[in-house]
DNA sequence: TTCAGTGCAAAAACTTTGCAGGAGG
DNA sequence: CCTCCTGCAAAGTTTTTGCACTGAA
């Protein structure tokens, strides 16, 4: 875990240098908190978590740094239709897409190689240079808590 | 065009009845404006357009009605990663997904039957009942205006 | 008659911006 | 030493909510 963290720092440092951004302690603090987060998180959520841990990093810096981390592929930028940007640690992880339960909000991941192939084919056909994609499946999951909520709603 | 509009009204009426929502003139006014819109639009955008046309329908009603129209499949609800909900007339149209140029913001549509197959397979495998999906490819388009902007950015 | 739906304005949630001061290169 | 980055607070954008009133069933 610590090895990963150092390697991630190193990668971020390289990116910042290459793009002529300054190397500041705040940026690495954001990176640490982001990688520590399990699952998806919003920018404000991360900012508040840092604030609660007595970090002095400002909201503006958190928002700005998350953009940089997404740009250099240490984080993935997501949007699950809630009108807020979500991030997810990507460093060293396999790329994947998501199933989102519209009833209980739970999110499952899946990998399907055929999707990359489709991205390539469609882009080529339409004269487009793809840089990424987002594929979300919406529906109802079979989680028992979820079913409970469905029944509650039906009864109300 | 007028025939479509009447048929859409009829479908919306049926839906409202079935779900025990009241049938109000405001809701049909929103439907008319929504179907009239070319391409994608945001809720506030539609509200303002209506307001400028001297409609009295309130912001709250527009937001509420667009949800209903998406729920009954007359509109499709989209999100292209700008943290705002976008809608698009779906009535009588073939389902499709989108290519989004991150440089100039233009949006192209494509249809790829294999995607539905993937949605089905993945959902079945993971114990999930799909109700819809969103598939967006991000990248750079070859539109000439777009290339111009890219060059501007590189030169700055 | 009843209560879901409406208009309006205020609040909420998330993000961006402006500015003055501070530190990285 | 220059200017990019930072913290802070204010403003911006989109969406939701509270409340009193109205009109559909």
PDB file of C-alpha atoms (C1' of nucleotides) in Angstrom, chain B residues 4-32 34-35 61-62 64-75 91, chain C residues 5-6:
ATOM      1  CA  UNK B   4     -46.913  13.139 -33.928  1.00  0.00           C
ATOM      2  CA  UNK B   5     -47.761  15.816 -31.443  1.00  0.00           C
ATOM      3  CA  UNK B   6     -51.281  14.560 -30.936  1.00  0.00           C
ATOM      4  CA  UNK B   7     -50.105  10.992 -30.605  1.00  0.00           C
ATOM      5  CA  UNK B   8     -47.535  12.086 -28.036  1.00  0.00           C
ATOM      6  CA  UNK B   9     -50.232  13.925 -26.097  1.00  0.00           C
ATOM      7  CA  UNK B  10     -52.297  10.786 -26.131  1.00  0.00           C
ATOM      8  CA  UNK B  11     -49.438   8.682 -24.868  1.00  0.00           C
ATOM      9  CA  UNK B  12     -48.663  11.142 -22.090  1.00  0.00           C
ATOM     10  CA  UNK B  13     -52.332  11.234 -21.109  1.00  0.00           C
ATOM     11  CA  UNK B  14     -52.417   7.454 -20.873  1.00  0.00           C
ATOM     12  CA  UNK B  15     -49.303   7.436 -18.728  1.00  0.00           C
ATOM     13  CA  UNK B  16     -50.609  10.107 -16.358  1.00  0.00           C
ATOM     14  CA  UNK B  17     -53.866   8.227 -15.947  1.00  0.00           C
ATOM     15  CA  UNK B  18     -52.146   4.929 -15.314  1.00  0.00           C
ATOM     16  CA  UNK B  19     -49.847   6.413 -12.689  1.00  0.00           C
ATOM     17  CA  UNK B  20     -52.688   8.432 -11.121  1.00  0.00           C
ATOM     18  CA  UNK B  21     -51.131  11.796 -11.900  1.00  0.00           C
ATOM     19  CA  UNK B  22     -53.468  14.615 -12.747  1.00  0.00           C
ATOM     20  CA  UNK B  23     -53.914  15.809 -16.293  1.00  0.00           C
ATOM     21  CA  UNK B  24     -53.092  19.511 -16.383  1.00  0.00           C
ATOM     22  CA  UNK B  25     -52.643  21.992 -19.226  1.00  0.00           C
ATOM     23  CA  UNK B  26     -49.190  22.963 -17.880  1.00  0.00           C
ATOM     24  CA  UNK B  27     -47.885  19.434 -18.393  1.00  0.00           C
ATOM     25  CA  UNK B  28     -48.943  19.383 -22.027  1.00  0.00           C
ATOM     26  CA  UNK B  29     -47.487  22.802 -22.572  1.00  0.00           C
ATOM     27  CA  UNK B  30     -44.106  21.498 -21.363  1.00  0.00           C
ATOM     28  CA  UNK B  31     -44.463  18.465 -23.628  1.00  0.00           C
ATOM     29  CA  UNK B  32     -45.108  20.681 -26.636  1.00  0.00           C
ATOM     30  CA  UNK B  34     -39.903  19.796 -25.338  1.00  0.00           C
ATOM     31  CA  UNK B  35     -40.858  18.071 -28.583  1.00  0.00           C
ATOM     32  CA  UNK B  61     -43.491  22.512 -12.940  1.00  0.00           C
ATOM     33  CA  UNK B  62     -41.067  22.325 -15.839  1.00  0.00           C
ATOM     34  CA  UNK B  64     -41.310  18.044 -12.486  1.00  0.00           C
ATOM     35  CA  UNK B  65     -42.906  17.475 -15.872  1.00  0.00           C
ATOM     36  CA  UNK B  66     -39.638  16.658 -17.610  1.00  0.00           C
ATOM     37  CA  UNK B  67     -39.131  13.877 -15.058  1.00  0.00           C
ATOM     38  CA  UNK B  68     -42.551  12.508 -15.913  1.00  0.00           C
ATOM     39  CA  UNK B  69     -41.873  12.705 -19.636  1.00  0.00           C
ATOM     40  CA  UNK B  70     -38.638  10.811 -19.171  1.00  0.00           C
ATOM     41  CA  UNK B  71     -40.397   8.243 -16.998  1.00  0.00           C
ATOM     42  CA  UNK B  72     -42.903   7.509 -19.757  1.00  0.00           C
ATOM     43  CA  UNK B  73     -40.221   7.419 -22.438  1.00  0.00           C
ATOM     44  CA  UNK B  74     -41.375  10.390 -24.455  1.00  0.00           C
ATOM     45  CA  UNK B  75     -38.058  12.008 -23.593  1.00  0.00           C
ATOM     46  CA  UNK B  91     -40.866   9.748 -29.177  1.00  0.00           C
TER      47      UNK B  91
ATOM     48  C1'  DG C   5     -50.335  20.302  -8.765  1.00  0.00           C
ATOM     49  C1'  DT C   6     -48.988  25.046  -9.316  1.00  0.00           C
TER      50       DT C   6
END
